[in-house]
Amino acid sequence: MVEVWLGPDADEHHRALLWDMQRRAFDLQVAAGDDVTNRDLPLDLARITAPVTVVVGDHDLLFFRTTARVLVDGLPQADLVELPWGGHLPSLERPAETAGLVASALS
């Protein structure tokens, strides 16, 4: 999972953090058992009226990169930021840089 979620530039410290986080997630999933039910919630992009910034890493899984582009295509007020260095968790890989993107989008 670490290799899948992080981009190639992630350092060992961030890889260890993700390993711990993912291990905890697996432990919680196992503890939840099979009695957990998921609900499909309807997604109506037309209801989103605020400006949106969608951030995706170029090293993320194809599903997430495609989903980001579909969201931006469905929202006229959306901007897509693609991070050439990023995987699935750019806020873990480069927290200051990702925070700067968020701050810029909010200003």
PDB file of N, CA and C in Angstrom:
ATOM      1  N   MET A   1       0.822  -1.189   0.000  1.00  0.00           N
ATOM      2  CA  MET A   1       0.000   0.000   0.000  1.00  0.00           C
ATOM      3  C   MET A   1       0.869   1.256   0.000  1.00  0.00           C
ATOM      4  N   VAL A   2       1.975   1.216   0.702  1.00  0.00           N
ATOM      5  CA  VAL A   2       2.838   2.397   0.751  1.00  0.00           C
ATOM      6  C   VAL A   2       3.307   2.764  -0.646  1.00  0.00           C
ATOM      7  N   GLU A   3       3.706   1.774  -1.422  1.00  0.00           N
ATOM      8  CA  GLU A   3       4.166   2.046  -2.787  1.00  0.00           C
ATOM      9  C   GLU A   3       3.039   2.590  -3.665  1.00  0.00           C
ATOM     10  N   VAL A   4       1.819   2.178  -3.401  1.00  0.00           N
ATOM     11  CA  VAL A   4       0.679   2.617  -4.203  1.00  0.00           C
ATOM     12  C   VAL A   4       0.276   4.039  -3.851  1.00  0.00           C
ATOM     13  N   TRP A   5       0.264   4.393  -2.562  1.00  0.00           N
ATOM     14  CA  TRP A   5      -0.299   5.673  -2.124  1.00  0.00           C
ATOM     15  C   TRP A   5       0.658   6.848  -2.208  1.00  0.00           C
ATOM     16  N   LEU A   6       1.963   6.604  -2.201  1.00  0.00           N
ATOM     17  CA  LEU A   6       2.920   7.706  -2.201  1.00  0.00           C
ATOM     18  C   LEU A   6       3.652   7.796  -3.530  1.00  0.00           C
ATOM     19  N   GLY A   7       4.024   9.023  -3.875  1.00  0.00           N
ATOM     20  CA  GLY A   7       4.809   9.233  -5.078  1.00  0.00           C
ATOM     21  C   GLY A   7       6.244   8.773  -4.879  1.00  0.00           C
ATOM     22  N   PRO A   8       7.023   8.726  -5.947  1.00  0.00           N
ATOM     23  CA  PRO A   8       8.379   8.187  -5.875  1.00  0.00           C
ATOM     24  C   PRO A   8       9.348   9.045  -5.060  1.00  0.00           C
ATOM     25  N   ASP A   9       9.021  10.300  -4.826  1.00  0.00           N
ATOM     26  CA  ASP A   9       9.921  11.184  -4.091  1.00  0.00           C
ATOM     27  C   ASP A   9       9.694  11.154  -2.582  1.00  0.00           C
ATOM     28  N   ALA A  10       8.707  10.417  -2.106  1.00  0.00           N
ATOM     29  CA  ALA A  10       8.430  10.377  -0.663  1.00  0.00           C
ATOM     30  C   ALA A  10       9.619   9.787   0.077  1.00  0.00           C
ATOM     31  N   ASP A  11       9.949  10.388   1.222  1.00  0.00           N
ATOM     32  CA  ASP A  11      11.095   9.895   1.981  1.00  0.00           C
ATOM     33  C   ASP A  11      10.679   8.781   2.945  1.00  0.00           C
ATOM     34  N   GLU A  12      11.668   8.176   3.589  1.00  0.00           N
ATOM     35  CA  GLU A  12      11.406   7.040   4.475  1.00  0.00           C
ATOM     36  C   GLU A  12      10.540   7.417   5.676  1.00  0.00           C
ATOM     37  N   HIS A  13      10.698   8.627   6.184  1.00  0.00           N
ATOM     38  CA  HIS A  13       9.874   9.081   7.300  1.00  0.00           C
ATOM     39  C   HIS A  13       8.396   9.059   6.920  1.00  0.00           C
ATOM     40  N   HIS A  14       8.081   9.606   5.751  1.00  0.00           N
ATOM     41  CA  HIS A  14       6.687   9.645   5.310  1.00  0.00           C
ATOM     42  C   HIS A  14       6.178   8.251   4.947  1.00  0.00           C
ATOM     43  N   ARG A  15       7.028   7.417   4.432  1.00  0.00           N
ATOM     44  CA  ARG A  15       6.637   6.031   4.153  1.00  0.00           C
ATOM     45  C   ARG A  15       6.293   5.300   5.449  1.00  0.00           C
ATOM     46  N   ALA A  16       7.071   5.539   6.497  1.00  0.00           N
ATOM     47  CA  ALA A  16       6.795   4.909   7.798  1.00  0.00           C
ATOM     48  C   ALA A  16       5.485   5.426   8.384  1.00  0.00           C
ATOM     49  N   LEU A  17       5.227   6.717   8.252  1.00  0.00           N
ATOM     50  CA  LEU A  17       3.961   7.271   8.745  1.00  0.00           C
ATOM     51  C   LEU A  17       2.773   6.622   8.037  1.00  0.00           C
ATOM     52  N   LEU A  18       2.881   6.495   6.719  1.00  0.00           N
ATOM     53  CA  LEU A  18       1.790   5.876   5.968  1.00  0.00           C
ATOM     54  C   LEU A  18       1.641   4.409   6.335  1.00  0.00           C
ATOM     55  N   TRP A  19       2.741   3.706   6.511  1.00  0.00           N
ATOM     56  CA  TRP A  19       2.667   2.301   6.893  1.00  0.00           C
ATOM     57  C   TRP A  19       1.885   2.157   8.190  1.00  0.00           C
ATOM     58  N   ASP A  20       2.192   2.989   9.183  1.00  0.00           N
ATOM     59  CA  ASP A  20       1.482   2.945  10.466  1.00  0.00           C
ATOM     60  C   ASP A  20      -0.004   3.277  10.291  1.00  0.00           C
ATOM     61  N   MET A  21      -0.290   4.305   9.502  1.00  0.00           N
ATOM     62  CA  MET A  21      -1.672   4.719   9.285  1.00  0.00           C
ATOM     63  C   MET A  21      -2.468   3.607   8.585  1.00  0.00           C
ATOM     64  N   GLN A  22      -1.876   3.007   7.565  1.00  0.00           N
ATOM     65  CA  GLN A  22      -2.577   1.969   6.818  1.00  0.00           C
ATOM     66  C   GLN A  22      -2.765   0.724   7.667  1.00  0.00           C
ATOM     67  N   ARG A  23      -1.765   0.393   8.483  1.00  0.00           N
ATOM     68  CA  ARG A  23      -1.898  -0.760   9.377  1.00  0.00           C
ATOM     69  C   ARG A  23      -3.072  -0.545  10.338  1.00  0.00           C
ATOM     70  N   ARG A  24      -3.189   0.666  10.879  1.00  0.00           N
ATOM     71  CA  ARG A  24      -4.297   0.998  11.785  1.00  0.00           C
ATOM     72  C   ARG A  24      -5.630   0.875  11.052  1.00  0.00           C
ATOM     73  N   ALA A  25      -5.697   1.342   9.827  1.00  0.00           N
ATOM     74  CA  ALA A  25      -6.935   1.244   9.048  1.00  0.00           C
ATOM     75  C   ALA A  25      -7.324  -0.221   8.838  1.00  0.00           C
ATOM     76  N   PHE A  26      -6.352  -1.069   8.511  1.00  0.00           N
ATOM     77  CA  PHE A  26      -6.644  -2.496   8.344  1.00  0.00           C
ATOM     78  C   PHE A  26      -7.127  -3.116   9.651  1.00  0.00           C
ATOM     79  N   ASP A  27      -6.491  -2.764  10.760  1.00  0.00           N
ATOM     80  CA  ASP A  27      -6.914  -3.290  12.064  1.00  0.00           C
ATOM     81  C   ASP A  27      -8.361  -2.898  12.365  1.00  0.00           C
ATOM     82  N   LEU A  28      -8.723  -1.655  12.076  1.00  0.00           N
ATOM     83  CA  LEU A  28     -10.092  -1.193  12.325  1.00  0.00           C
ATOM     84  C   LEU A  28     -11.093  -1.904  11.412  1.00  0.00           C
ATOM     85  N   GLN A  29     -10.706  -2.146  10.168  1.00  0.00           N
ATOM     86  CA  GLN A  29     -11.602  -2.844   9.244  1.00  0.00           C
ATOM     87  C   GLN A  29     -11.857  -4.267   9.717  1.00  0.00           C
ATOM     88  N   VAL A  30     -10.807  -4.942  10.165  1.00  0.00           N
ATOM     89  CA  VAL A  30     -10.960  -6.307  10.658  1.00  0.00           C
ATOM     90  C   VAL A  30     -11.851  -6.313  11.898  1.00  0.00           C
ATOM     91  N   ALA A  31     -11.631  -5.361  12.808  1.00  0.00           N
ATOM     92  CA  ALA A  31     -12.421  -5.292  14.037  1.00  0.00           C
ATOM     93  C   ALA A  31     -13.889  -5.003  13.752  1.00  0.00           C
ATOM     94  N   ALA A  32     -14.166  -4.286  12.675  1.00  0.00           N
ATOM     95  CA  ALA A  32     -15.552  -3.951  12.338  1.00  0.00           C
ATOM     96  C   ALA A  32     -16.327  -5.177  11.886  1.00  0.00           C
ATOM     97  N   GLY A  33     -15.641  -6.160  11.355  1.00  0.00           N
ATOM     98  CA  GLY A  33     -16.304  -7.383  10.921  1.00  0.00           C
ATOM     99  C   GLY A  33     -17.111  -7.186   9.649  1.00  0.00           C
ATOM    100  N   ASP A  34     -17.967  -8.144   9.380  1.00  0.00           N
ATOM    101  CA  ASP A  34     -18.753  -8.133   8.144  1.00  0.00           C
ATOM    102  C   ASP A  34     -20.120  -7.499   8.310  1.00  0.00           C
ATOM    103  N   ASP A  35     -20.444  -7.004   9.490  1.00  0.00           N
ATOM    104  CA  ASP A  35     -21.769  -6.445   9.735  1.00  0.00           C
ATOM    105  C   ASP A  35     -21.892  -4.989   9.324  1.00  0.00           C
ATOM    106  N   VAL A  36     -20.842  -4.424   8.768  1.00  0.00           N
ATOM    107  CA  VAL A  36     -20.860  -3.024   8.366  1.00  0.00           C
ATOM    108  C   VAL A  36     -21.595  -2.907   7.031  1.00  0.00           C
ATOM    109  N   THR A  37     -22.522  -1.986   6.957  1.00  0.00           N
ATOM    110  CA  THR A  37     -23.227  -1.750   5.694  1.00  0.00           C
ATOM    111  C   THR A  37     -22.791  -0.407   5.130  1.00  0.00           C
ATOM    112  N   ASN A  38     -22.653  -0.375   3.855  1.00  0.00           N
ATOM    113  CA  ASN A  38     -22.295   0.866   3.166  1.00  0.00           C
ATOM    114  C   ASN A  38     -23.530   1.421   2.480  1.00  0.00           C
ATOM    115  N   ARG A  39     -23.609   2.729   2.476  1.00  0.00           N
ATOM    116  CA  ARG A  39     -24.707   3.377   1.772  1.00  0.00           C
ATOM    117  C   ARG A  39     -24.131   4.110   0.569  1.00  0.00           C
ATOM    118  N   ASP A  40     -24.765   3.970  -0.549  1.00  0.00           N
ATOM    119  CA  ASP A  40     -24.402   4.790  -1.696  1.00  0.00           C
ATOM    120  C   ASP A  40     -25.165   6.098  -1.569  1.00  0.00           C
ATOM    121  N   LEU A  41     -24.420   7.180  -1.471  1.00  0.00           N
ATOM    122  CA  LEU A  41     -25.048   8.483  -1.362  1.00  0.00           C
ATOM    123  C   LEU A  41     -25.091   9.123  -2.741  1.00  0.00           C
ATOM    124  N   PRO A  42     -26.217   9.725  -3.096  1.00  0.00           N
ATOM    125  CA  PRO A  42     -26.302  10.353  -4.412  1.00  0.00           C
ATOM    126  C   PRO A  42     -25.357  11.554  -4.495  1.00  0.00           C
ATOM    127  N   LEU A  43     -24.740  11.719  -5.638  1.00  0.00           N
ATOM    128  CA  LEU A  43     -23.837  12.828  -5.864  1.00  0.00           C
ATOM    129  C   LEU A  43     -24.425  13.699  -6.965  1.00  0.00           C
ATOM    130  N   ASP A  44     -24.785  14.917  -6.601  1.00  0.00           N
ATOM    131  CA  ASP A  44     -25.350  15.857  -7.557  1.00  0.00           C
ATOM    132  C   ASP A  44     -24.410  17.048  -7.655  1.00  0.00           C
ATOM    133  N   LEU A  45     -23.513  17.010  -8.646  1.00  0.00           N
ATOM    134  CA  LEU A  45     -22.521  18.069  -8.789  1.00  0.00           C
ATOM    135  C   LEU A  45     -23.157  19.440  -8.985  1.00  0.00           C
ATOM    136  N   ALA A  46     -24.341  19.487  -9.542  1.00  0.00           N
ATOM    137  CA  ALA A  46     -25.008  20.769  -9.782  1.00  0.00           C
ATOM    138  C   ALA A  46     -25.326  21.499  -8.479  1.00  0.00           C
ATOM    139  N   ARG A  47     -25.369  20.784  -7.367  1.00  0.00           N
ATOM    140  CA  ARG A  47     -25.665  21.424  -6.081  1.00  0.00           C
ATOM    141  C   ARG A  47     -24.453  22.160  -5.505  1.00  0.00           C
ATOM    142  N   ILE A  48     -23.278  21.902  -6.047  1.00  0.00           N
ATOM    143  CA  ILE A  48     -22.072  22.574  -5.567  1.00  0.00           C
ATOM    144  C   ILE A  48     -21.955  23.908  -6.289  1.00  0.00           C
ATOM    145  N   THR A  49     -22.033  24.989  -5.532  1.00  0.00           N
ATOM    146  CA  THR A  49     -21.986  26.323  -6.137  1.00  0.00           C
ATOM    147  C   THR A  49     -20.723  27.093  -5.756  1.00  0.00           C
ATOM    148  N   ALA A  50     -19.998  26.614  -4.767  1.00  0.00           N
ATOM    149  CA  ALA A  50     -18.768  27.286  -4.340  1.00  0.00           C
ATOM    150  C   ALA A  50     -17.626  26.928  -5.290  1.00  0.00           C
ATOM    151  N   PRO A  51     -16.650  27.814  -5.390  1.00  0.00           N
ATOM    152  CA  PRO A  51     -15.462  27.454  -6.175  1.00  0.00           C
ATOM    153  C   PRO A  51     -14.796  26.213  -5.579  1.00  0.00           C
ATOM    154  N   VAL A  52     -14.258  25.369  -6.442  1.00  0.00           N
ATOM    155  CA  VAL A  52     -13.670  24.102  -6.014  1.00  0.00           C
ATOM    156  C   VAL A  52     -12.280  23.974  -6.622  1.00  0.00           C
ATOM    157  N   THR A  53     -11.338  23.532  -5.802  1.00  0.00           N
ATOM    158  CA  THR A  53     -10.017  23.178  -6.303  1.00  0.00           C
ATOM    159  C   THR A  53      -9.817  21.694  -6.043  1.00  0.00           C
ATOM    160  N   VAL A  54      -9.601  20.944  -7.101  1.00  0.00           N
ATOM    161  CA  VAL A  54      -9.374  19.501  -7.011  1.00  0.00           C
ATOM    162  C   VAL A  54      -7.885  19.262  -7.197  1.00  0.00           C
ATOM    163  N   VAL A  55      -7.278  18.596  -6.222  1.00  0.00           N
ATOM    164  CA  VAL A  55      -5.849  18.319  -6.252  1.00  0.00           C
ATOM    165  C   VAL A  55      -5.656  16.822  -6.437  1.00  0.00           C
ATOM    166  N   VAL A  56      -4.809  16.456  -7.390  1.00  0.00           N
ATOM    167  CA  VAL A  56      -4.537  15.040  -7.645  1.00  0.00           C
ATOM    168  C   VAL A  56      -3.060  14.872  -7.966  1.00  0.00           C
ATOM    169  N   GLY A  57      -2.489  13.777  -7.487  1.00  0.00           N
ATOM    170  CA  GLY A  57      -1.097  13.470  -7.778  1.00  0.00           C
ATOM    171  C   GLY A  57      -0.971  12.674  -9.061  1.00  0.00           C
ATOM    172  N   ASP A  58       0.043  12.982  -9.843  1.00  0.00           N
ATOM    173  CA  ASP A  58       0.275  12.250 -11.091  1.00  0.00           C
ATOM    174  C   ASP A  58       0.619  10.779 -10.866  1.00  0.00           C
ATOM    175  N   HIS A  59       1.015  10.433  -9.642  1.00  0.00           N
ATOM    176  CA  HIS A  59       1.381   9.049  -9.335  1.00  0.00           C
ATOM    177  C   HIS A  59       0.271   8.317  -8.588  1.00  0.00           C
ATOM    178  N   ASP A  60      -0.898   8.953  -8.489  1.00  0.00           N
ATOM    179  CA  ASP A  60      -2.033   8.290  -7.845  1.00  0.00           C
ATOM    180  C   ASP A  60      -2.581   7.226  -8.795  1.00  0.00           C
ATOM    181  N   LEU A  61      -3.457   6.390  -8.284  1.00  0.00           N
ATOM    182  CA  LEU A  61      -4.087   5.367  -9.119  1.00  0.00           C
ATOM    183  C   LEU A  61      -4.928   6.015 -10.206  1.00  0.00           C
ATOM    184  N   LEU A  62      -5.027   5.357 -11.341  1.00  0.00           N
ATOM    185  CA  LEU A  62      -5.778   5.873 -12.480  1.00  0.00           C
ATOM    186  C   LEU A  62      -7.212   6.229 -12.094  1.00  0.00           C
ATOM    187  N   PHE A  63      -7.843   5.425 -11.258  1.00  0.00           N
ATOM    188  CA  PHE A  63      -9.218   5.694 -10.837  1.00  0.00           C
ATOM    189  C   PHE A  63      -9.347   7.089 -10.237  1.00  0.00           C
ATOM    190  N   PHE A  64      -8.437   7.467  -9.346  1.00  0.00           N
ATOM    191  CA  PHE A  64      -8.522   8.761  -8.678  1.00  0.00           C
ATOM    192  C   PHE A  64      -8.161   9.907  -9.616  1.00  0.00           C
ATOM    193  N   ARG A  65      -7.195   9.699 -10.506  1.00  0.00           N
ATOM    194  CA  ARG A  65      -6.859  10.743 -11.483  1.00  0.00           C
ATOM    195  C   ARG A  65      -8.031  10.984 -12.423  1.00  0.00           C
ATOM    196  N   THR A  66      -8.672   9.902 -12.848  1.00  0.00           N
ATOM    197  CA  THR A  66      -9.831  10.026 -13.732  1.00  0.00           C
ATOM    198  C   THR A  66     -10.995  10.696 -13.007  1.00  0.00           C
ATOM    199  N   THR A  67     -11.243  10.293 -11.771  1.00  0.00           N
ATOM    200  CA  THR A  67     -12.327  10.891 -10.990  1.00  0.00           C
ATOM    201  C   THR A  67     -12.114  12.388 -10.821  1.00  0.00           C
ATOM    202  N   ALA A  68     -10.881  12.803 -10.568  1.00  0.00           N
ATOM    203  CA  ALA A  68     -10.580  14.235 -10.425  1.00  0.00           C
ATOM    204  C   ALA A  68     -10.934  14.988 -11.697  1.00  0.00           C
ATOM    205  N   ARG A  69     -10.576  14.439 -12.826  1.00  0.00           N
ATOM    206  CA  ARG A  69     -10.873  15.110 -14.106  1.00  0.00           C
ATOM    207  C   ARG A  69     -12.371  15.140 -14.384  1.00  0.00           C
ATOM    208  N   VAL A  70     -13.075  14.075 -14.057  1.00  0.00           N
ATOM    209  CA  VAL A  70     -14.532  14.047 -14.247  1.00  0.00           C
ATOM    210  C   VAL A  70     -15.197  15.097 -13.364  1.00  0.00           C
ATOM    211  N   LEU A  71     -14.749  15.209 -12.120  1.00  0.00           N
ATOM    212  CA  LEU A  71     -15.308  16.227 -11.226  1.00  0.00           C
ATOM    213  C   LEU A  71     -15.108  17.619 -11.783  1.00  0.00           C
ATOM    214  N   VAL A  72     -13.909  17.905 -12.249  1.00  0.00           N
ATOM    215  CA  VAL A  72     -13.621  19.232 -12.776  1.00  0.00           C
ATOM    216  C   VAL A  72     -14.433  19.489 -14.045  1.00  0.00           C
ATOM    217  N   ASP A  73     -14.582  18.482 -14.877  1.00  0.00           N
ATOM    218  CA  ASP A  73     -15.393  18.636 -16.090  1.00  0.00           C
ATOM    219  C   ASP A  73     -16.860  18.903 -15.751  1.00  0.00           C
ATOM    220  N   GLY A  74     -17.331  18.375 -14.610  1.00  0.00           N
ATOM    221  CA  GLY A  74     -18.723  18.545 -14.221  1.00  0.00           C
ATOM    222  C   GLY A  74     -18.999  19.799 -13.427  1.00  0.00           C
ATOM    223  N   LEU A  75     -17.965  20.518 -13.063  1.00  0.00           N
ATOM    224  CA  LEU A  75     -18.120  21.727 -12.252  1.00  0.00           C
ATOM    225  C   LEU A  75     -17.475  22.907 -12.962  1.00  0.00           C
ATOM    226  N   PRO A  76     -18.273  23.821 -13.500  1.00  0.00           N
ATOM    227  CA  PRO A  76     -17.678  24.951 -14.224  1.00  0.00           C
ATOM    228  C   PRO A  76     -16.817  25.853 -13.336  1.00  0.00           C
ATOM    229  N   GLN A  77     -17.039  25.813 -12.018  1.00  0.00           N
ATOM    230  CA  GLN A  77     -16.289  26.671 -11.107  1.00  0.00           C
ATOM    231  C   GLN A  77     -15.106  25.931 -10.472  1.00  0.00           C
ATOM    232  N   ALA A  78     -14.684  24.823 -11.088  1.00  0.00           N
ATOM    233  CA  ALA A  78     -13.620  24.005 -10.508  1.00  0.00           C
ATOM    234  C   ALA A  78     -12.304  24.177 -11.259  1.00  0.00           C
ATOM    235  N   ASP A  79     -11.231  24.132 -10.484  1.00  0.00           N
ATOM    236  CA  ASP A  79      -9.881  24.124 -11.040  1.00  0.00           C
ATOM    237  C   ASP A  79      -9.219  22.808 -10.671  1.00  0.00           C
ATOM    238  N   LEU A  80      -8.418  22.298 -11.586  1.00  0.00           N
ATOM    239  CA  LEU A  80      -7.680  21.062 -11.337  1.00  0.00           C
ATOM    240  C   LEU A  80      -6.207  21.396 -11.156  1.00  0.00           C
ATOM    241  N   VAL A  81      -5.640  20.940 -10.055  1.00  0.00           N
ATOM    242  CA  VAL A  81      -4.208  21.069  -9.802  1.00  0.00           C
ATOM    243  C   VAL A  81      -3.624  19.663  -9.812  1.00  0.00           C
ATOM    244  N   GLU A  82      -2.747  19.414 -10.768  1.00  0.00           N
ATOM    245  CA  GLU A  82      -2.097  18.111 -10.871  1.00  0.00           C
ATOM    246  C   GLU A  82      -0.660  18.241 -10.393  1.00  0.00           C
ATOM    247  N   LEU A  83      -0.303  17.418  -9.433  1.00  0.00           N
ATOM    248  CA  LEU A  83       1.019  17.484  -8.820  1.00  0.00           C
ATOM    249  C   LEU A  83       1.923  16.419  -9.435  1.00  0.00           C
ATOM    250  N   PRO A  84       2.932  16.819 -10.196  1.00  0.00           N
ATOM    251  CA  PRO A  84       3.781  15.837 -10.883  1.00  0.00           C
ATOM    252  C   PRO A  84       4.538  14.928  -9.922  1.00  0.00           C
ATOM    253  N   TRP A  85       4.757  15.357  -8.706  1.00  0.00           N
ATOM    254  CA  TRP A  85       5.507  14.588  -7.718  1.00  0.00           C
ATOM    255  C   TRP A  85       4.608  13.770  -6.803  1.00  0.00           C
ATOM    256  N   GLY A  86       3.287  14.000  -6.827  1.00  0.00           N
ATOM    257  CA  GLY A  86       2.385  13.476  -5.815  1.00  0.00           C
ATOM    258  C   GLY A  86       1.797  12.114  -6.110  1.00  0.00           C
ATOM    259  N   GLY A  87       1.538  11.405  -5.019  1.00  0.00           N
ATOM    260  CA  GLY A  87       0.776  10.169  -5.068  1.00  0.00           C
ATOM    261  C   GLY A  87      -0.636  10.455  -4.593  1.00  0.00           C
ATOM    262  N   HIS A  88      -1.187   9.569  -3.780  1.00  0.00           N
ATOM    263  CA  HIS A  88      -2.547   9.716  -3.281  1.00  0.00           C
ATOM    264  C   HIS A  88      -2.621  10.660  -2.083  1.00  0.00           C
ATOM    265  N   LEU A  89      -1.521  10.841  -1.391  1.00  0.00           N
ATOM    266  CA  LEU A  89      -1.518  11.634  -0.158  1.00  0.00           C
ATOM    267  C   LEU A  89      -0.485  12.762  -0.216  1.00  0.00           C
ATOM    268  N   PRO A  90      -0.696  13.747  -1.086  1.00  0.00           N
ATOM    269  CA  PRO A  90       0.291  14.827  -1.183  1.00  0.00           C
ATOM    270  C   PRO A  90       0.430  15.621   0.117  1.00  0.00           C
ATOM    271  N   SER A  91      -0.615  15.679   0.921  1.00  0.00           N
ATOM    272  CA  SER A  91      -0.517  16.411   2.182  1.00  0.00           C
ATOM    273  C   SER A  91       0.418  15.706   3.167  1.00  0.00           C
ATOM    274  N   LEU A  92       0.644  14.430   2.991  1.00  0.00           N
ATOM    275  CA  LEU A  92       1.615  13.701   3.811  1.00  0.00           C
ATOM    276  C   LEU A  92       3.014  13.836   3.219  1.00  0.00           C
ATOM    277  N   GLU A  93       3.101  13.769   1.898  1.00  0.00           N
ATOM    278  CA  GLU A  93       4.400  13.828   1.236  1.00  0.00           C
ATOM    279  C   GLU A  93       5.052  15.202   1.356  1.00  0.00           C
ATOM    280  N   ARG A  94       4.280  16.235   1.097  1.00  0.00           N
ATOM    281  CA  ARG A  94       4.791  17.606   1.144  1.00  0.00           C
ATOM    282  C   ARG A  94       3.746  18.502   1.807  1.00  0.00           C
ATOM    283  N   PRO A  95       3.666  18.449   3.131  1.00  0.00           N
ATOM    284  CA  PRO A  95       2.604  19.169   3.840  1.00  0.00           C
ATOM    285  C   PRO A  95       2.618  20.679   3.611  1.00  0.00           C
ATOM    286  N   ALA A  96       3.778  21.299   3.630  1.00  0.00           N
ATOM    287  CA  ALA A  96       3.830  22.758   3.467  1.00  0.00           C
ATOM    288  C   ALA A  96       3.374  23.162   2.064  1.00  0.00           C
ATOM    289  N   GLU A  97       3.823  22.436   1.070  1.00  0.00           N
ATOM    290  CA  GLU A  97       3.442  22.755  -0.306  1.00  0.00           C
ATOM    291  C   GLU A  97       1.945  22.549  -0.524  1.00  0.00           C
ATOM    292  N   THR A  98       1.418  21.463   0.016  1.00  0.00           N
ATOM    293  CA  THR A  98      -0.012  21.189  -0.129  1.00  0.00           C
ATOM    294  C   THR A  98      -0.832  22.217   0.640  1.00  0.00           C
ATOM    295  N   ALA A  99      -0.388  22.598   1.834  1.00  0.00           N
ATOM    296  CA  ALA A  99      -1.084  23.632   2.606  1.00  0.00           C
ATOM    297  C   ALA A  99      -1.084  24.951   1.840  1.00  0.00           C
ATOM    298  N   GLY A 100      -0.006  25.240   1.154  1.00  0.00           N
ATOM    299  CA  GLY A 100       0.047  26.447   0.332  1.00  0.00           C
ATOM    300  C   GLY A 100      -0.982  26.424  -0.791  1.00  0.00           C
ATOM    301  N   LEU A 101      -1.184  25.256  -1.389  1.00  0.00           N
ATOM    302  CA  LEU A 101      -2.217  25.117  -2.426  1.00  0.00           C
ATOM    303  C   LEU A 101      -3.603  25.379  -1.851  1.00  0.00           C
ATOM    304  N   VAL A 102      -3.858  24.813  -0.680  1.00  0.00           N
ATOM    305  CA  VAL A 102      -5.157  25.007  -0.019  1.00  0.00           C
ATOM    306  C   VAL A 102      -5.343  26.478   0.341  1.00  0.00           C
ATOM    307  N   ALA A 103      -4.327  27.087   0.931  1.00  0.00           N
ATOM    308  CA  ALA A 103      -4.412  28.503   1.308  1.00  0.00           C
ATOM    309  C   ALA A 103      -4.667  29.378   0.093  1.00  0.00           C
ATOM    310  N   SER A 104      -3.996  29.077  -1.000  1.00  0.00           N
ATOM    311  CA  SER A 104      -4.171  29.843  -2.239  1.00  0.00           C
ATOM    312  C   SER A 104      -5.600  29.696  -2.769  1.00  0.00           C
ATOM    313  N   ALA A 105      -6.130  28.480  -2.697  1.00  0.00           N
ATOM    314  CA  ALA A 105      -7.498  28.251  -3.174  1.00  0.00           C
ATOM    315  C   ALA A 105      -8.520  28.962  -2.302  1.00  0.00           C
ATOM    316  N   LEU A 106      -8.227  29.116  -1.034  1.00  0.00           N
ATOM    317  CA  LEU A 106      -9.176  29.758  -0.104  1.00  0.00           C
ATOM    318  C   LEU A 106      -9.090  31.271  -0.126  1.00  0.00           C
ATOM    319  N   SER A 107      -8.026  31.814  -0.696  1.00  0.00           N
ATOM    320  CA  SER A 107      -7.869  33.283  -0.674  1.00  0.00           C
ATOM    321  C   SER A 107      -8.565  33.965  -1.824  1.00  0.00           C
TER     322      SER A 107
END
